PDB file of C-alpha atoms in Angstrom:
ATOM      1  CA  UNK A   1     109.486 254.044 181.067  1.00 48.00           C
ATOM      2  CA  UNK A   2     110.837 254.430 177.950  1.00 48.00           C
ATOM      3  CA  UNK A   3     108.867 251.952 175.831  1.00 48.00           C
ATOM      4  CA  UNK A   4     107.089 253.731 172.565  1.00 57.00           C
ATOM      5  CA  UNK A   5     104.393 250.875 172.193  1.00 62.00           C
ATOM      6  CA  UNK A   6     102.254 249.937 174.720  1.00 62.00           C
ATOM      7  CA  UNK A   7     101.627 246.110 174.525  1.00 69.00           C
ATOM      8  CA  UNK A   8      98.925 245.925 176.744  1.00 69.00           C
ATOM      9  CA  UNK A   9      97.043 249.183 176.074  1.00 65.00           C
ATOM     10  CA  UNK A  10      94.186 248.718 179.241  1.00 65.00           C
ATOM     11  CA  UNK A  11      95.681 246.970 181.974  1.00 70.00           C
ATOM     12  CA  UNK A  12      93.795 245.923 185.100  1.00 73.00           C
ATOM     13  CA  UNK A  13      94.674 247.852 187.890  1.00 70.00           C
ATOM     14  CA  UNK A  14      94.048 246.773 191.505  1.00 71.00           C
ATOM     15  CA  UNK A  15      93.621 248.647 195.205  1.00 75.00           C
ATOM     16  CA  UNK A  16      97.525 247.862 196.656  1.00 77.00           C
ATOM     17  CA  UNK A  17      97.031 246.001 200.110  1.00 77.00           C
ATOM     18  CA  UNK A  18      97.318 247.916 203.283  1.00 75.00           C
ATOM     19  CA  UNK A  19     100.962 248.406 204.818  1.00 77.00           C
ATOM     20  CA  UNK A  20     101.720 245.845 207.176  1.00 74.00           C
ATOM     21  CA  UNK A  21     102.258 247.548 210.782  1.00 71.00           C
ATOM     22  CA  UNK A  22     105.147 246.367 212.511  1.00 70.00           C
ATOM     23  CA  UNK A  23     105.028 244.895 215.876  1.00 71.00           C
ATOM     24  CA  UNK A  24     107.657 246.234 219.115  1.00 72.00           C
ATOM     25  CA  UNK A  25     109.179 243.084 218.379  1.00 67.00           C
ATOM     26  CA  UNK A  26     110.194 243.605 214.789  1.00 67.00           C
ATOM     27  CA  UNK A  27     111.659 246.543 215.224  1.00 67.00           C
ATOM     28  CA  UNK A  28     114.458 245.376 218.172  1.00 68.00           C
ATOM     29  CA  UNK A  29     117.464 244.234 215.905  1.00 70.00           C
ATOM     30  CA  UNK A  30     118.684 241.747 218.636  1.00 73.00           C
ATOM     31  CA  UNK A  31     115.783 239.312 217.618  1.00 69.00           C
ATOM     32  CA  UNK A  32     115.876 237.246 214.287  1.00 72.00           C
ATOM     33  CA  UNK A  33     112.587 236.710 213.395  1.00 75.00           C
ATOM     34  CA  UNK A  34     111.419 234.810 210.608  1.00 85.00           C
ATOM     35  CA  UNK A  35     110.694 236.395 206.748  1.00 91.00           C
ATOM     36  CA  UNK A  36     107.457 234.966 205.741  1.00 93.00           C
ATOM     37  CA  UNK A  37     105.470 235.930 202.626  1.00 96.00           C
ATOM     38  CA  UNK A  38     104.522 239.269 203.776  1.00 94.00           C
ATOM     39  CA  UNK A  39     108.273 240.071 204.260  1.00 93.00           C
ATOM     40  CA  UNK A  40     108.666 239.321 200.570  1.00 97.00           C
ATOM     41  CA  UNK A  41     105.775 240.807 199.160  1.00 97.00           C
ATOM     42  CA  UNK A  42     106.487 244.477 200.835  1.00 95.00           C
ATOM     43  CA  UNK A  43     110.103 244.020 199.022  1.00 95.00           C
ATOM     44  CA  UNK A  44     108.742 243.714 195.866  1.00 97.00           C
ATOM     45  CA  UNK A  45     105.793 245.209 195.521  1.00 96.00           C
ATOM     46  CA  UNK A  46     106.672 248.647 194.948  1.00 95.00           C
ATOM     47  CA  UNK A  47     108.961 247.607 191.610  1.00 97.00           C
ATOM     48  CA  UNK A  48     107.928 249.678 189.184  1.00 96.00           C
ATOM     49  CA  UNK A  49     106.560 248.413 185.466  1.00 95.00           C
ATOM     50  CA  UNK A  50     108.664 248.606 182.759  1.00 93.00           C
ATOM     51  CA  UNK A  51     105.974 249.648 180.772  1.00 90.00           C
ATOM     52  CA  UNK A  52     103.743 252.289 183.134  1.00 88.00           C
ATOM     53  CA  UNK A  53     104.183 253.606 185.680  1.00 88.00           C
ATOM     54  CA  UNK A  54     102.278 251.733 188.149  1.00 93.00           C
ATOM     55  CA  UNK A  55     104.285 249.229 190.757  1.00 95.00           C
ATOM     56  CA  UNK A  56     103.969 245.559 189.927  1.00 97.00           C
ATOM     57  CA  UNK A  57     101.432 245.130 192.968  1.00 96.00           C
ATOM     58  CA  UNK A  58      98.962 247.856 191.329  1.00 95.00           C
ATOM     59  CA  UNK A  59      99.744 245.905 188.216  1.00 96.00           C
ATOM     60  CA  UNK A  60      98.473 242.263 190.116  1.00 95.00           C
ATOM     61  CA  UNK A  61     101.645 241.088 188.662  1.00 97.00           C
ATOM     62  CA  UNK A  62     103.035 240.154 191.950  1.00 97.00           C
ATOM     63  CA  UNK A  63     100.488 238.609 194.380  1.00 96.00           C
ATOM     64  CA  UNK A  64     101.449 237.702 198.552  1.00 96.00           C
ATOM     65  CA  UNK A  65      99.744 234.208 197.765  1.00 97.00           C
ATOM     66  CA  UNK A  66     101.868 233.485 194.760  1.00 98.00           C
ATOM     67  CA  UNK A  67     104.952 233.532 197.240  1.00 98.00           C
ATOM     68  CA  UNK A  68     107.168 230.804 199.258  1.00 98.00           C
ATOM     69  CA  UNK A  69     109.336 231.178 202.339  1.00 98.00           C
ATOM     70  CA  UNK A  70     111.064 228.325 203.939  1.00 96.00           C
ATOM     71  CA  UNK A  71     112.773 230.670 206.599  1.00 93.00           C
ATOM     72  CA  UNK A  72     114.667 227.272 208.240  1.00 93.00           C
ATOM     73  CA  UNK A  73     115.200 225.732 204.486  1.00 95.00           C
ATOM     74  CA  UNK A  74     116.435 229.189 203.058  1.00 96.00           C
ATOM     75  CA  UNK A  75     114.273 228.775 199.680  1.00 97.00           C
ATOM     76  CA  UNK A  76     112.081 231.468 198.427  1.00 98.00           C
ATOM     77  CA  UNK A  77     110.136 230.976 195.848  1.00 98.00           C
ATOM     78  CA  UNK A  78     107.937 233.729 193.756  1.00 98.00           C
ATOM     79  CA  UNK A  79     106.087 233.574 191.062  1.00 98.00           C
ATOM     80  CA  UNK A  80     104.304 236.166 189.255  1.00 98.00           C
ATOM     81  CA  UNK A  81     102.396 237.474 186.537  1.00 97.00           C
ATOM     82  CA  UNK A  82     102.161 239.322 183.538  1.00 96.00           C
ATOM     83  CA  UNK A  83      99.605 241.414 182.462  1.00 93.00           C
ATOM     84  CA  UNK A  84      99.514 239.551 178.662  1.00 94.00           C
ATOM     85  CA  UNK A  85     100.814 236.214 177.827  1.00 95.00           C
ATOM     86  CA  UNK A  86     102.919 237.957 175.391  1.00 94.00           C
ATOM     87  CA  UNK A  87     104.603 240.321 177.256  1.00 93.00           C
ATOM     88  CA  UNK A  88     108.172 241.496 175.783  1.00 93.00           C
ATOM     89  CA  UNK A  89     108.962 242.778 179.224  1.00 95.00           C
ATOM     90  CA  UNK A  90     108.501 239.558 181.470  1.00 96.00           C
ATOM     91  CA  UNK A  91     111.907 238.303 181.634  1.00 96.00           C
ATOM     92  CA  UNK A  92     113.122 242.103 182.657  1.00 96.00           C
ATOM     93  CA  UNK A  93     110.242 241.846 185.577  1.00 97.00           C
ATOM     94  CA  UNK A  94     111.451 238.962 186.814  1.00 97.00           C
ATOM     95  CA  UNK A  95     115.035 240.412 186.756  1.00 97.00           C
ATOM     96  CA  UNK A  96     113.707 243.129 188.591  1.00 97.00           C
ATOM     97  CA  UNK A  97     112.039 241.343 191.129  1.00 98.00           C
ATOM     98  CA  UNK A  98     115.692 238.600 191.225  1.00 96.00           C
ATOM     99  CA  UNK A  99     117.765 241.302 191.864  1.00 95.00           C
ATOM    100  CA  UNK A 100     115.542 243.531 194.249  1.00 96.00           C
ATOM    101  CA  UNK A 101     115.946 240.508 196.691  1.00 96.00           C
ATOM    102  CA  UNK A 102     119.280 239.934 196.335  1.00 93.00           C
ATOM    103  CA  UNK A 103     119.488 243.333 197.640  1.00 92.00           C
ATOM    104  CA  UNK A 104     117.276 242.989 200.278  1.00 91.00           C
ATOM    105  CA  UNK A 105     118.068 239.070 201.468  1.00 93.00           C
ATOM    106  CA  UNK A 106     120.228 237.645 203.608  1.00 91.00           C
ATOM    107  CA  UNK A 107     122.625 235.726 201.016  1.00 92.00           C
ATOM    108  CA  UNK A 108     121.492 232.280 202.734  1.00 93.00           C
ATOM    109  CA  UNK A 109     118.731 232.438 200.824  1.00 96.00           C
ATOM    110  CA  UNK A 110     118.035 230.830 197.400  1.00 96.00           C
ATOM    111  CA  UNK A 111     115.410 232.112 195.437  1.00 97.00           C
ATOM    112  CA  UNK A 112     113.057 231.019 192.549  1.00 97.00           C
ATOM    113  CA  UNK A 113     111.964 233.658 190.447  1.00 98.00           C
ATOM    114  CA  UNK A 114     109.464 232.147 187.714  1.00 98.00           C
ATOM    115  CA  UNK A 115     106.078 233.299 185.808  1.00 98.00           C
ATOM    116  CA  UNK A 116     103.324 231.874 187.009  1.00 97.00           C
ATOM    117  CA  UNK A 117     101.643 228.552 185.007  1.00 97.00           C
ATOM    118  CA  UNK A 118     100.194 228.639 182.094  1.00 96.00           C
ATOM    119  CA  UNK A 119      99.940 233.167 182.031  1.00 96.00           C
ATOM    120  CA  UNK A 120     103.058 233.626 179.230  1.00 97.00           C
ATOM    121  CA  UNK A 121     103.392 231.665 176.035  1.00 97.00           C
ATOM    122  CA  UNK A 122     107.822 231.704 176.169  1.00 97.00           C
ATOM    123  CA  UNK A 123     106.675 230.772 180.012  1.00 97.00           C
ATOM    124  CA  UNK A 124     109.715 227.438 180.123  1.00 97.00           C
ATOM    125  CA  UNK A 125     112.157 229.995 178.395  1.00 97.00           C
ATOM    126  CA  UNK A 126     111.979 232.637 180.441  1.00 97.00           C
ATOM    127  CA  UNK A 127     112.295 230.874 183.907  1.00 97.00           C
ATOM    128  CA  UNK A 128     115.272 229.258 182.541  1.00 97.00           C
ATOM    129  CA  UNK A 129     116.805 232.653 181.768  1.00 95.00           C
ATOM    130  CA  UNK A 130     115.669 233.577 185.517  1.00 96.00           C
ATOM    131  CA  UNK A 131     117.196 230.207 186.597  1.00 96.00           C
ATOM    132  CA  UNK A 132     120.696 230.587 185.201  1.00 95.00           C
ATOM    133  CA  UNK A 133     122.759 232.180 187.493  1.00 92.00           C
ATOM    134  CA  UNK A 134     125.208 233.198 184.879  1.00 95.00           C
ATOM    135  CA  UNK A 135     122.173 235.064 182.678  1.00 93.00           C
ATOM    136  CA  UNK A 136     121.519 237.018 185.263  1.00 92.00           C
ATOM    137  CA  UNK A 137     125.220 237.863 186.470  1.00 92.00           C
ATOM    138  CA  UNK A 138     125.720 238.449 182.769  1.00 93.00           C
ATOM    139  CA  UNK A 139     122.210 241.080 181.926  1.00 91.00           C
ATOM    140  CA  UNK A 140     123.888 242.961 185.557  1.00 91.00           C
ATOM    141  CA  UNK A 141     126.708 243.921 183.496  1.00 94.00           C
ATOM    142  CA  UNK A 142     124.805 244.719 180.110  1.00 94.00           C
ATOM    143  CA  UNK A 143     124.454 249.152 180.911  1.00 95.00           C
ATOM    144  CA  UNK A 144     121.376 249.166 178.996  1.00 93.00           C
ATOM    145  CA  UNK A 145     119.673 246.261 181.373  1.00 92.00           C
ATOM    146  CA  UNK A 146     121.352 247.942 184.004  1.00 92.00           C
ATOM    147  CA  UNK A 147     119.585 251.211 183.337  1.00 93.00           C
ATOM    148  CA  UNK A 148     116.189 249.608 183.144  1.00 94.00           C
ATOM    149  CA  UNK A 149     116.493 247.681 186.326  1.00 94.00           C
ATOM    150  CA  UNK A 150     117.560 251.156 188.067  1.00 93.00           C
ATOM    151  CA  UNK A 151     114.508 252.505 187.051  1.00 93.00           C
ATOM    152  CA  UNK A 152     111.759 250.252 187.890  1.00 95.00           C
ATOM    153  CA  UNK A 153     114.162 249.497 191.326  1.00 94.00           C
ATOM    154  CA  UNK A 154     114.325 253.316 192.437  1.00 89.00           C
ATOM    155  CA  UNK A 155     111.762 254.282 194.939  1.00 81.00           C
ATOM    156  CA  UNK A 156     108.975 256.922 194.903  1.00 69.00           C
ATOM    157  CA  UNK A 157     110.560 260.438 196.044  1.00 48.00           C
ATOM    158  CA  UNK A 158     107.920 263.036 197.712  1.00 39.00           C
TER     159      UNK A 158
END
């Protein structure tokens, strides 16, 4: 998606999990249920990679089990993971996944966007960046960011 170099030239690729059927009661919009991890992972799990393009789930880069929900508390927290612990496009992916659920979320929630332990060496850096509210209102503006996020954001057209 626009990058000349690839950094991570063979990336693992994974089987993407089944699509979660949705019961009679999900569908009546009447009912609040509660957003669990599931709920989370289906929102971001089709983001595309800045870097191929494969979705971050196909990628293993986001994970259902490396996600949060406090429904009652309003947190969410995700954490995910690149595919090399140098990866120039990690604090982009988590903008990606940031602002995909801002989109998506209720704004009662708050959520935690960081990189998983130990998997990136600027790993303290780059959460702070994902932290800072005013980083991220501030890369929304920037057209170039803005362009990138549109493009690993849009969906798959038939």
């Amino acid at each position: 998606m626009g990058v000349e170099k690839l950094e991570n030239p063979n990336p693992i690729f994974i089987q993407p999990a089944a699509d979660r059927l949705l019961t009679d009661l999900e569908l009546v919009d009447d009912v609040r249920d509660e957003i669990d991890a599931r709920e989370i992972f289906d929102h971001i799990r089709n983001i595309k990679d800045p870097e191929y393009p494969n979705t971050l789930e196909e990628l293993n880069v986001v994970q259902e089990s490396l996600i949060e929900v406090s429904d009652i508390g309003n947190q969410i927290s995700v954490e995910f993971t690149p595919t090399v612990p140098h990866c120039s496009m990690a604090t982009l992916i988590g903008l990606c996944i940031q602002v995909k659920l801002m989109w998506c979320l209720p704004p009662r929630f708050k959520v935690d966007i960081r990189i998983s332990p130990g998997t990136h060496v600027s790993e303290k850096a780059i959460n702070k960046q994902l932290a800072d509210k005013e980083r991220v209102a501030a890369a929304l503006e920037n057209a170039y960011l803005l362009s990138m996020l549109r493009q690993c954001l849009k969906p798959d057209t038939l």
